[in-house]
Coordinates of C-alpha atoms in Angstrom, one line a residue:
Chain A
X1 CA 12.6 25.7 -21.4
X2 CA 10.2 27.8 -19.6
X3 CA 11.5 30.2 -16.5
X4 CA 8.8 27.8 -14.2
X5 CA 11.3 25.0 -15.1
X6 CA 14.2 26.9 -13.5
X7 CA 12.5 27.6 -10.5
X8 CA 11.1 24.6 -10.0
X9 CA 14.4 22.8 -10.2
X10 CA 16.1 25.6 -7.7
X11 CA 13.3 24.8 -5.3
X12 CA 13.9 21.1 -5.3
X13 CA 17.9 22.2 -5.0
X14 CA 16.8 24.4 -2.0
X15 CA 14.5 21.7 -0.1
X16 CA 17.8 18.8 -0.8
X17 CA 20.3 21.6 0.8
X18 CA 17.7 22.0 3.7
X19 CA 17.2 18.4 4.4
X20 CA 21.1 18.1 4.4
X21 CA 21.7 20.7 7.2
X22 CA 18.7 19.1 8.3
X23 CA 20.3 15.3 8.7
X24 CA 23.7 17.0 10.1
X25 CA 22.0 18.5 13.5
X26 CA 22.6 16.0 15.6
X27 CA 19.7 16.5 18.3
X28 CA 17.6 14.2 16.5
X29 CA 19.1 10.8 15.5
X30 CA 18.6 10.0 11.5
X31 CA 20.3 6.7 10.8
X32 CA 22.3 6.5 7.9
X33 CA 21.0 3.2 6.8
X34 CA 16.9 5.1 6.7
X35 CA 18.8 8.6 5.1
X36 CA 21.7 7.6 2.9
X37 CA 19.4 5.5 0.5
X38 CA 16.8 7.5 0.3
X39 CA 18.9 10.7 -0.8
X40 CA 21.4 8.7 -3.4
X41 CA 18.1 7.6 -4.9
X42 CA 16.6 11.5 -5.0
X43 CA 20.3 13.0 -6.1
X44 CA 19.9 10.3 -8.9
X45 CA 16.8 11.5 -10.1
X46 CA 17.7 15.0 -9.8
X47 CA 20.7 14.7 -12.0
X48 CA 19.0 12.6 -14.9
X49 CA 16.3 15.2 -15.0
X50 CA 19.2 17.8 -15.0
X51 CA 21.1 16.1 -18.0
X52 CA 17.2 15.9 -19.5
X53 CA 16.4 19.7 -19.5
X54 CA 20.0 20.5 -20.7
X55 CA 19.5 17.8 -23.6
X56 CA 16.1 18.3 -24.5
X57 CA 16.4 22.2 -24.8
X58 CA 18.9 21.7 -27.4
X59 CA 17.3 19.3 -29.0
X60 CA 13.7 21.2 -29.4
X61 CA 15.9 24.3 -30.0
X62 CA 14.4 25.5 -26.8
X63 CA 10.7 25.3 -27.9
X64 CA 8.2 23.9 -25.3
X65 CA 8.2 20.9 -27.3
X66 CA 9.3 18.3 -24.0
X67 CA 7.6 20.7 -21.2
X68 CA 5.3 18.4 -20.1
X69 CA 7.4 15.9 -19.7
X70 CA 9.6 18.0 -17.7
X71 CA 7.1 18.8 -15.8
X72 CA 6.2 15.2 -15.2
X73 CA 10.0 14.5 -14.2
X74 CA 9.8 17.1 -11.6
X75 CA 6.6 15.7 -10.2
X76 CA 8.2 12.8 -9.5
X77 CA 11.1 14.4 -8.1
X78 CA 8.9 16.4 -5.8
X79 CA 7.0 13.5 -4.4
X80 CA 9.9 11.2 -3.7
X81 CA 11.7 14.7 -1.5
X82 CA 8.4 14.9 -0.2
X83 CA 8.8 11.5 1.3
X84 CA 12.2 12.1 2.8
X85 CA 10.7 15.3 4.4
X86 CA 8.1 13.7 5.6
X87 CA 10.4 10.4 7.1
X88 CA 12.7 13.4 8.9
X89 CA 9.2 14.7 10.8
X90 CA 8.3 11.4 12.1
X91 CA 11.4 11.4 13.6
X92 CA 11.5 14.6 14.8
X93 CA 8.3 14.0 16.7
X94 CA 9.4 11.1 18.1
X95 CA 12.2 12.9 19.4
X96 CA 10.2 14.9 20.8
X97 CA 7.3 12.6 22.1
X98 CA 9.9 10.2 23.7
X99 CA 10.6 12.5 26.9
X100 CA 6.9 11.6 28.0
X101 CA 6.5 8.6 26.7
X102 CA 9.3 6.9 27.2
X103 CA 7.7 3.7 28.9
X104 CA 4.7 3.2 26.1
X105 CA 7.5 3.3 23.5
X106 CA 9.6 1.0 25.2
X107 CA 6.6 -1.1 25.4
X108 CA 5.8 -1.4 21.8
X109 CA 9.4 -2.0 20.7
X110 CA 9.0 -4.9 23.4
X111 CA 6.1 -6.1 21.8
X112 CA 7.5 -6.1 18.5
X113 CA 10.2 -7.7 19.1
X114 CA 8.0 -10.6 20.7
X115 CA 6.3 -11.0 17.3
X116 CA 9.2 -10.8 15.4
X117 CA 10.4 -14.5 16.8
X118 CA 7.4 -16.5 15.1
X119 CA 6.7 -14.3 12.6
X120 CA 10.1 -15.0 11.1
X121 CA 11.1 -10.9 10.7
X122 CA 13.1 -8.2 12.0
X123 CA 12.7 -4.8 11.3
X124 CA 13.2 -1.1 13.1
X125 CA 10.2 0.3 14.9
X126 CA 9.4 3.9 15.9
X127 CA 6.7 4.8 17.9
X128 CA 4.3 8.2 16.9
X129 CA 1.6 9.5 18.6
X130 CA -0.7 10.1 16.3
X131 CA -4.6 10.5 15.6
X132 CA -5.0 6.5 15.5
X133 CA -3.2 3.4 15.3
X134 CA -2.0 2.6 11.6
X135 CA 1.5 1.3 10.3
X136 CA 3.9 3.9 8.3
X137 CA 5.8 2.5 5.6
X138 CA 9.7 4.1 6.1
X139 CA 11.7 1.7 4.6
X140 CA 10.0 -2.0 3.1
X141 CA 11.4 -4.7 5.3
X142 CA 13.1 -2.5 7.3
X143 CA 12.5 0.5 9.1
X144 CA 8.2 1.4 9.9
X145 CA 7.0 4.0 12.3
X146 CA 3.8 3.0 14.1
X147 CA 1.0 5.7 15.0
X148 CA -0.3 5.4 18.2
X149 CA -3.5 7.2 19.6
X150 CA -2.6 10.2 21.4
X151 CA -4.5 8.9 24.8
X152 CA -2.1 5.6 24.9
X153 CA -0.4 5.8 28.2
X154 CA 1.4 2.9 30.1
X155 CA -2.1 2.6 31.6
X156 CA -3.9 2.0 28.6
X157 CA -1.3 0.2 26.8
X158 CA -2.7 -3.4 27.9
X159 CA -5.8 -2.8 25.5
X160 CA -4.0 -1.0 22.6
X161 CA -1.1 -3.7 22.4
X162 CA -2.7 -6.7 20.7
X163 CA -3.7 -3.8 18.0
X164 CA 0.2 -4.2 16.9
X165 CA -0.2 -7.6 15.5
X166 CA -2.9 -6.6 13.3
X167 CA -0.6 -3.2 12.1
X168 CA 2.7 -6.1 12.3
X169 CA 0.4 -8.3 9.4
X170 CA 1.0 -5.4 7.1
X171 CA 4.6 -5.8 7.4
X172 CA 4.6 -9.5 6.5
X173 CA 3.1 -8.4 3.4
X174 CA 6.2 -6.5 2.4
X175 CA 8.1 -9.5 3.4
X176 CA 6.3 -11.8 0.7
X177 CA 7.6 -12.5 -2.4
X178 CA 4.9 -10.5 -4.6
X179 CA 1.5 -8.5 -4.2
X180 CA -0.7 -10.6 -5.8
X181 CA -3.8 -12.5 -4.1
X182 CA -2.8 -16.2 -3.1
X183 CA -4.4 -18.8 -5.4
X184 CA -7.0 -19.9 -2.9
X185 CA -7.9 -17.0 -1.8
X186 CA -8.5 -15.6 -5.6
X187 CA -10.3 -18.9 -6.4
X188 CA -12.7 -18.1 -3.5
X189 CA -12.7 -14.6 -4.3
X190 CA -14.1 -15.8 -8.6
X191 CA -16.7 -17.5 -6.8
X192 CA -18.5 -15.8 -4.4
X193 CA -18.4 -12.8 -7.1
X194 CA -19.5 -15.2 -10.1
X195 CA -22.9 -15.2 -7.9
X196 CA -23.4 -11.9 -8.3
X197 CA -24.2 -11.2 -12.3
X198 CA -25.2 -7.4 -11.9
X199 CA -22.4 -6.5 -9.5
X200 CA -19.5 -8.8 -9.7
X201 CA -16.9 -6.6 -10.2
X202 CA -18.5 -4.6 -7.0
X203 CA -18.3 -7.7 -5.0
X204 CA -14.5 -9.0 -6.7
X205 CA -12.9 -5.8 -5.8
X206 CA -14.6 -5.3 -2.1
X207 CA -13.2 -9.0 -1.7
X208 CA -9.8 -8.1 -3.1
X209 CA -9.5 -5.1 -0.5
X210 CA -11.3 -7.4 2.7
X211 CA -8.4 -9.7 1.9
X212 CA -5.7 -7.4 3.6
X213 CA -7.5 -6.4 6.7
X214 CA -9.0 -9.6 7.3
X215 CA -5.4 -11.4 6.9
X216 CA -4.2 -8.7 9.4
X217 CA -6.4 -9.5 12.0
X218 CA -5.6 -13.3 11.2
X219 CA -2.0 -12.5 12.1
X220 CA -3.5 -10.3 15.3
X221 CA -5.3 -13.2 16.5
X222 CA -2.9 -16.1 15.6
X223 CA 0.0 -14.0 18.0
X224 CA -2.5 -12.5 20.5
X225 CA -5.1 -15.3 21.2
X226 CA -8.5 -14.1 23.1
X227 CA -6.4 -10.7 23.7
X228 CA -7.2 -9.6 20.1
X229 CA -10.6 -10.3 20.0
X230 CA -11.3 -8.5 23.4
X231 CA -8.8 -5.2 21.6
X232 CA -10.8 -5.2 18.4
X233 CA -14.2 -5.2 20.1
X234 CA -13.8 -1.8 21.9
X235 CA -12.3 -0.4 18.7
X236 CA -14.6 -1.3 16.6
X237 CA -17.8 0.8 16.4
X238 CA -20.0 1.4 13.3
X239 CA -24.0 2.1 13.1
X240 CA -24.3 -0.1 11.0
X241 CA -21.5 -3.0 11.3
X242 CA -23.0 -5.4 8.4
X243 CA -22.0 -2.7 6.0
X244 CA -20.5 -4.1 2.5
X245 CA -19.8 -0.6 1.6
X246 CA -20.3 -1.7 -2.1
X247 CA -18.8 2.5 -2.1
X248 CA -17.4 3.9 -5.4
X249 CA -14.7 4.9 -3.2
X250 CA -12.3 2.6 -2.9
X251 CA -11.0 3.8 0.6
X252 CA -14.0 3.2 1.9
X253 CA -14.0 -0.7 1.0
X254 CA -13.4 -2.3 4.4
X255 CA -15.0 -5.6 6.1
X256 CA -18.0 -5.0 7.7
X257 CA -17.2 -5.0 11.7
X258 CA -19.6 -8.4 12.1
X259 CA -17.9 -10.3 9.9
X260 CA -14.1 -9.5 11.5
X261 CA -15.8 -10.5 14.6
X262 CA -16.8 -13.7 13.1
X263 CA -13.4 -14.0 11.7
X264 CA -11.5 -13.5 15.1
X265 CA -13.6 -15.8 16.8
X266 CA -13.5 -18.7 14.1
X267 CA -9.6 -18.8 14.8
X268 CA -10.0 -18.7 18.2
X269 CA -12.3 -21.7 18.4
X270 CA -10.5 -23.5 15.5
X271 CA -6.8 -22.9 17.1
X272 CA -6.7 -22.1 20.9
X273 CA -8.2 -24.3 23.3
X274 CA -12.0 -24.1 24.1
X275 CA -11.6 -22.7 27.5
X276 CA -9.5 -19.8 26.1
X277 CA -12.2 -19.2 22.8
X278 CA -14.9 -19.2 25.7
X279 CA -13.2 -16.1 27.8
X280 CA -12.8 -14.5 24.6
X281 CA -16.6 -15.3 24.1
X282 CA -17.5 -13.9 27.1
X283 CA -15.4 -10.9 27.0
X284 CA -16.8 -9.6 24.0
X285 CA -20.1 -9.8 25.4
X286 CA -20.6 -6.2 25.0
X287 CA -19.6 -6.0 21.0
X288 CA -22.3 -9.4 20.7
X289 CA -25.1 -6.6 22.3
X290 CA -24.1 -3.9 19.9
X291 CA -24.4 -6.2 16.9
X292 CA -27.9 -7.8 18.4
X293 CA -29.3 -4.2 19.0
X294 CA -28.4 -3.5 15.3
X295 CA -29.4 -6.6 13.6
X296 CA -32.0 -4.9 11.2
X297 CA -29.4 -3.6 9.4
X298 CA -27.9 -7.3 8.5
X299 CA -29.9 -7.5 4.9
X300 CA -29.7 -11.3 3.2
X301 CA -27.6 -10.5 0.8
X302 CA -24.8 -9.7 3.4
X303 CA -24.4 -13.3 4.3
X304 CA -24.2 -13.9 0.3
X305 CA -21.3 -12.1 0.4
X306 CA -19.4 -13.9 2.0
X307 CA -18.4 -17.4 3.8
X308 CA -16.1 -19.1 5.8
X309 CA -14.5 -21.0 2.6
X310 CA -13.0 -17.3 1.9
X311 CA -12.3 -16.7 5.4
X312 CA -10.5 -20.4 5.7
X313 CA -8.1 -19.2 3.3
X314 CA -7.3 -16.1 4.6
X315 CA -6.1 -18.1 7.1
X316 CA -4.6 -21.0 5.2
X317 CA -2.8 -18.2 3.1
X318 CA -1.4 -16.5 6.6
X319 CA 0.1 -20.0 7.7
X320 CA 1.8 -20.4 4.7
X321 CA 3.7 -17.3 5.8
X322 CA 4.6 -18.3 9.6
X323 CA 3.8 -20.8 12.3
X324 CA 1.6 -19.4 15.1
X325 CA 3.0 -20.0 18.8
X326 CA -0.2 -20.6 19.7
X327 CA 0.4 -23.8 21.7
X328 CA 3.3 -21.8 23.8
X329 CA 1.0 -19.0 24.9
X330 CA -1.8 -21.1 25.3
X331 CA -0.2 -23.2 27.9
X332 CA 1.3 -20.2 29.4
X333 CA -2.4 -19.2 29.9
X334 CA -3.8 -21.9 31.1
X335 CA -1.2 -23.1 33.5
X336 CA 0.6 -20.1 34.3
X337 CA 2.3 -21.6 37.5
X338 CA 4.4 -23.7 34.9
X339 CA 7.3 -22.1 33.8
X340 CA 6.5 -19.3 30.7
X341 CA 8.3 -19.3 27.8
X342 CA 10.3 -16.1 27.3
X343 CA 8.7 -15.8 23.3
X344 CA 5.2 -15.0 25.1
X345 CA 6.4 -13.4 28.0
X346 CA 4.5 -10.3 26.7
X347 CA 1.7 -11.5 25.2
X348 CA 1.0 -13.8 28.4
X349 CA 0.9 -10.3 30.3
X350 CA -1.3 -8.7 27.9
X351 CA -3.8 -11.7 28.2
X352 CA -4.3 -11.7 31.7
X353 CA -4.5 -8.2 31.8
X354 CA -7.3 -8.3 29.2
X355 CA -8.7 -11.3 30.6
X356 CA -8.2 -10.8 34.0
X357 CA -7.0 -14.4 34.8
X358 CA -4.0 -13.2 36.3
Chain B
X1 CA -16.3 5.1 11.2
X2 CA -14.0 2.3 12.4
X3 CA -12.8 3.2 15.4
X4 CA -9.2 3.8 15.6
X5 CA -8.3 1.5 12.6
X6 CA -7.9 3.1 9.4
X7 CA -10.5 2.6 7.0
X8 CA -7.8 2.2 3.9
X9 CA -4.5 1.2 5.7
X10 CA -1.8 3.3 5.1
X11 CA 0.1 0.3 4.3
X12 CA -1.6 0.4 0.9
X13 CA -1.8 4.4 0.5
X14 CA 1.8 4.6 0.5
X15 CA 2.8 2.0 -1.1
X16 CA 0.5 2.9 -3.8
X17 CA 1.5 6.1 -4.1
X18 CA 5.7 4.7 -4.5
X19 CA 4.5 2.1 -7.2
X20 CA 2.4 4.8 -9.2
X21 CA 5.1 7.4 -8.8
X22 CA 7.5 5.0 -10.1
X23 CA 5.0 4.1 -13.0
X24 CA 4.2 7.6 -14.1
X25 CA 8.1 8.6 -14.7
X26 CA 8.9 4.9 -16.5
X27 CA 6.0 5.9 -18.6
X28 CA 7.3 9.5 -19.1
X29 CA 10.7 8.3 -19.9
X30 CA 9.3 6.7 -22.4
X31 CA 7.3 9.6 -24.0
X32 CA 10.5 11.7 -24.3
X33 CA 12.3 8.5 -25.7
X34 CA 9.6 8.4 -28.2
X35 CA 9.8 12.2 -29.4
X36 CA 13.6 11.7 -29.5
X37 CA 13.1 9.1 -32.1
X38 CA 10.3 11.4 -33.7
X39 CA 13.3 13.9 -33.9
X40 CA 15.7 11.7 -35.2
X41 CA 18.3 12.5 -32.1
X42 CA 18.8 9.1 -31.1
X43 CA 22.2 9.5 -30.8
X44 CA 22.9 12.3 -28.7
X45 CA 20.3 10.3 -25.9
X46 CA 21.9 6.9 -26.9
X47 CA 20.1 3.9 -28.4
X48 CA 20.3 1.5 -26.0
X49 CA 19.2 3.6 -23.3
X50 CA 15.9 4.3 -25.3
X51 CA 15.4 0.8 -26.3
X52 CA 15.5 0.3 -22.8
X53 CA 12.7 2.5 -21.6
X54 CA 10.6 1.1 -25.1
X55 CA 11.1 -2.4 -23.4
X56 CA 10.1 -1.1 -19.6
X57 CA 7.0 0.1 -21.3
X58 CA 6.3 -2.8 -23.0
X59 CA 5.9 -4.6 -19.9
X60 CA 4.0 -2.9 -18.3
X61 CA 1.1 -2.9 -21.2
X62 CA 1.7 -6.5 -21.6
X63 CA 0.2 -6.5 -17.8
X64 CA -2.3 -4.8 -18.4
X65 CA -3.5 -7.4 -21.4
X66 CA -2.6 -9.9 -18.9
X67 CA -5.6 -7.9 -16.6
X68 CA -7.9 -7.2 -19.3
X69 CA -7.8 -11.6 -20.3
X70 CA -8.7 -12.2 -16.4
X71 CA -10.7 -9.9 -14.6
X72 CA -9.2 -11.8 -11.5
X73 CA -5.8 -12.3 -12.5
X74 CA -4.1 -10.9 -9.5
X75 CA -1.8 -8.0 -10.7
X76 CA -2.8 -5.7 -7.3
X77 CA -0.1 -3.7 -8.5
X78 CA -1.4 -2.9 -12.2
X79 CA -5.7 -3.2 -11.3
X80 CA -5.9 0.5 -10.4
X81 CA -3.9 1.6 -13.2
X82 CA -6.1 -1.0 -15.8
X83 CA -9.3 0.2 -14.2
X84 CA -8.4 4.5 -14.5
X85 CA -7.4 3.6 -17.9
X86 CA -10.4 1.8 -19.1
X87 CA -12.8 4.3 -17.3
X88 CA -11.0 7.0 -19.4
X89 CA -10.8 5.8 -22.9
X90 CA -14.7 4.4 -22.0
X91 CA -13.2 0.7 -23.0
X92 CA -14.7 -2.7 -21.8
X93 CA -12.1 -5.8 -21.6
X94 CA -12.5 -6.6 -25.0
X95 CA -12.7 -3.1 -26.4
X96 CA -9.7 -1.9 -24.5
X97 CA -7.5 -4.8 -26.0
X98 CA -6.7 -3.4 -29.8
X99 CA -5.5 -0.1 -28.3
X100 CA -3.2 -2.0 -26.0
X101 CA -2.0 -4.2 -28.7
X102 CA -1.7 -1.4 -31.2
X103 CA 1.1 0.3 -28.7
X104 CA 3.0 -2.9 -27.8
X105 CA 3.0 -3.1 -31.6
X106 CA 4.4 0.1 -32.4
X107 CA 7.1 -0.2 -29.5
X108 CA 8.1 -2.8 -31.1
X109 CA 8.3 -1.8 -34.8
X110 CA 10.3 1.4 -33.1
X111 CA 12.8 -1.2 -31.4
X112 CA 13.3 -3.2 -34.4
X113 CA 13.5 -0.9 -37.0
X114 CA 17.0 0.3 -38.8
X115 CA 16.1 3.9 -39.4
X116 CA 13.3 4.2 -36.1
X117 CA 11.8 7.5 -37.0
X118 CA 10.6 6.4 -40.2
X119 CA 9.3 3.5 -38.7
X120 CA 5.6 5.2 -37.8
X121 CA 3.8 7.7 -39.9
X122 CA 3.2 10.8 -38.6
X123 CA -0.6 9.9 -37.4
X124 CA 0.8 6.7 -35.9
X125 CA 3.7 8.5 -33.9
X126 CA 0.7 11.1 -32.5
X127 CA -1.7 8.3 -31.8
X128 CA 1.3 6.2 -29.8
X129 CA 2.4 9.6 -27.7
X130 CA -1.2 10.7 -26.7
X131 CA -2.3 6.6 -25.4
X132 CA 0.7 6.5 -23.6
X133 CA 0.0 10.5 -22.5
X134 CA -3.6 8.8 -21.2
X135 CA -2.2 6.1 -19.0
X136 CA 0.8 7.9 -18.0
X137 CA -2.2 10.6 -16.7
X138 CA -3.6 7.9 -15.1
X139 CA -0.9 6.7 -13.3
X140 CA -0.3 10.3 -12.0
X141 CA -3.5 11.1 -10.9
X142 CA -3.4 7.4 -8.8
X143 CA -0.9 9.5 -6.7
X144 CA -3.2 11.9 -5.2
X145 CA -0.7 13.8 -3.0
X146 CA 2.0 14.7 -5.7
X147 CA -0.9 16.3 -7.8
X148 CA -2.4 18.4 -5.1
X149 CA 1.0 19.7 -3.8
X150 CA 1.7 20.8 -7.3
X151 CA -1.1 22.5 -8.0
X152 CA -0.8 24.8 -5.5
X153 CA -3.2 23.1 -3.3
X154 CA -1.7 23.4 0.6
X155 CA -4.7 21.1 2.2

């Protein structure tokens, strides 16, 4: 085999030796139950591709005949390292962050914890401040580091909190039995495409990718009630929010901003009591005058793209998964001087904070 | 711009990137496995290990039929690979299902044969290697990261 096999090979060597000298300093805690996994899997591949380069030489009588596929093998073993290096930073900078934020992480983890009780899950949390709020994937099921924007204090936790249960909903998914579309949701999905002879597969895999994000914030709004909505609406900020970003790139197929809105609030008045839908009506005043002001931008075909059949079983589909506690921290909202159950503790808080019934 | 919710979540991203990693060396394994047969060496790799990785393979293109039948059959896990491999061999569902069959075809005449590296002809064994080269190709380049690092790229 070629010299750049060798060296690749010693580098990956190099990088595993480092990470183990790494995971023995002890002034950063790296549980053995993230680690030990992660590295039996790596010193797996790392041996097979061994035995592969030894065997294959021979075979090829040391030709280039099986160099790409060497090559190929030591992609793979780079990427999955690169994971474990990049599992051992997050921790790292939580270590670090923790000094300071202390409180804020104590809050999330408290938060979590609360959501874990209806949603039927327990997993590992650790808190990152990053450059936004998004969900890091450590170990499915069990061990996910959220990112948190840089400015989130134990002021400012109140508004970013009900943001967890939308980054929680991608957790579920892990904890469903495959990655396919529901049946409903699919059949929904067939038919609002089928309407659209010229761009069907446009509109089928927009719909495929709304599907994730608009089940997430049917998870937010199912745990956080009115909370949610009033969260999402000062996060949410587009010029032109009735976007169907019908985008050849496929990271930029998102819902457009209105119709999460609609979304959130069509939960709220179909499972929280009027009174609370109507606070969260008239807390997100502001977000209705941002959509009003850009209203030109809302073409007919965007309500073609869409309806509240495909919505409904988004929601149906997020049911299947968990039963909401809505009833508990409804009545703990509306008649806080009766006693509050300790499963909505939290989110009760966070409500009144947002809400400003206390 | 979405505020401070991702506009992909990286849910999705990474577990994209595991699934595709994990796709590119089963597809790989099977490349070697089929130039070992080519080489008649199947028994310093061992036969059932290779029949194996044949069988993996198999699978996975019998997904991608699966896809190619039902635009909305919901394999999320398969559509990206399906899609990168019918943009690159300029196929349409129906045009990109002989090619499919042909390989599922030839991995099995491979499995079942007595002497397996007479089984194919010489043009049959290069057309197998270089379909499975395109969609293992595909797979890889799904997992953006890997590629860059490799190259040399430090973004």
């Amino acid at each position: 085999m070629p010299n750049t096999v060798d060296q690749e090979f010693t580098d990956l060597e190099h990088r595993r030796d480092y990470i183990s000298t790494r995971l023995a300093d002890d002034g950063v805690p790296t549980p053995d139950n993230v680690f030990n996994p992660l590295l039996a899997d790596f010193d797996d591949l790392l041996d097979e591709i061994q035995y592969d380069i030894e065997t294959l030489s021979e075979l090829s009588d040391n030709t280039d005949d099986f160099y790409e596929e060497i090559c190929n093998d030591l992609w793979d073993a780079h990427s999955k390292l690169q994971k474990i290096e990049k599992i051992i930073s997050y921790y790292e900078l939580h270590t670090i962050q923790v000094t300071d934020s202390t409180a804020v992480f104590d809050n999330v983890r408290t938060v979590v914890d609360e959501l874990c009780h209806p949603l039927g899950i327990d997993f590992d949390i650790i808190p990152i401040h990053w450059n936004q709020t998004a969900l890091v994937r450590i170990v499915p099921t069990t061990v996910y580091g959220l990112w948190l924007p840089r400015n989130v204090s134990t002021a400012s936790f109140t508004e970013f909190a009900p943001l967890i249960g939308h980054e929680i909903g991608h957790v579920t998914m892990d904890y469903r039995d495959s990655y396919t579309l529901p049946d409903a949701v699919n059949q929904e999905r067939r038919r609002i495409a089928g309407e659209f002879d010229n761009r069907e597969q446009t509109v089928a895999d927009a719909l495929r990718d709304w599907y994730e994000e608009l089940y997430c914030d049917t998870v937010g709004t199912l745990m956080f009630g009115p909370a949610y909505a009033v969260s999402l609406t000062r996060r949410l900020f587009s010029d032109n929010p009735y976007k169907l970003t019908p985008s050849i790139h496929r990271e930029h197929q998102h819902p457009p901003d209105a119709l999460r809105y609609h979304h959130v609030m069509n939960i709220l008045a179909d499972d929280y009591p009027d009174e609370l839908h109507c606070l969260a009506h008239e807390h997100t005043a502001t977000f209705r005058d941002h959509l009003n002001k850009l209203s030109s931008k809302r073409t007919p075909t965007y309500t073609d793209w869409w309806n509240d059949q495909f919505l409904n079983a988004i929601i149906d589909d997020a049911k299947q998964f968990f039963t909401p506690d809505t009833e508990q921290l409804s009545t703990a909202l509306i008649h806080p001087e009766t006693d509050i159950s300790e499963t909505v503790t939290k989110r009760t808080r966070i409500n009144q904070d947002l809400l400003n019934t206390d | 711009m979405e505020g401070n919710i991702l506009l992909m979540s990286l849910w999705r991203v990474q577990r994209e990137k595991e699934t595709y990693t994990d796709l590119s060396r089963s597809l790989n394994q099977t490349l070697k496995a089929i130039s070992i047969i080519r080489l008649n060496a199947i028994d310093r790799y061992g036969w059932d290990r290779l029949q194996q990785q044949l069988e993996d393979t198999q699978e996975i293109i019998d997904r991608l039929l699966e896809i190619s039948h039902d635009p909305y059959y919901t394999d999320e896990e398969l559509q990206p690979l399906y899609s990168g491999v019918k943009d690159a061999w300029l196929d349409s569902d129906d045009t990109i299902r002989p090619h499919l069959d042909q390989i599922n075809t030839h991995l099995q005449d491979l499995q079942e044969s007595s002497q397996p590296s007479q089984a194919l002809s010489d043009t049959e064994f290069d057309i197998l290697k270089d379909k499975l080269e395109d969609i293992r190709d595909v797979a890889n380049e799904t997992v953006e990261e890997n590629k860059q690092a490799l190259r040399g790229n430090f973004a």
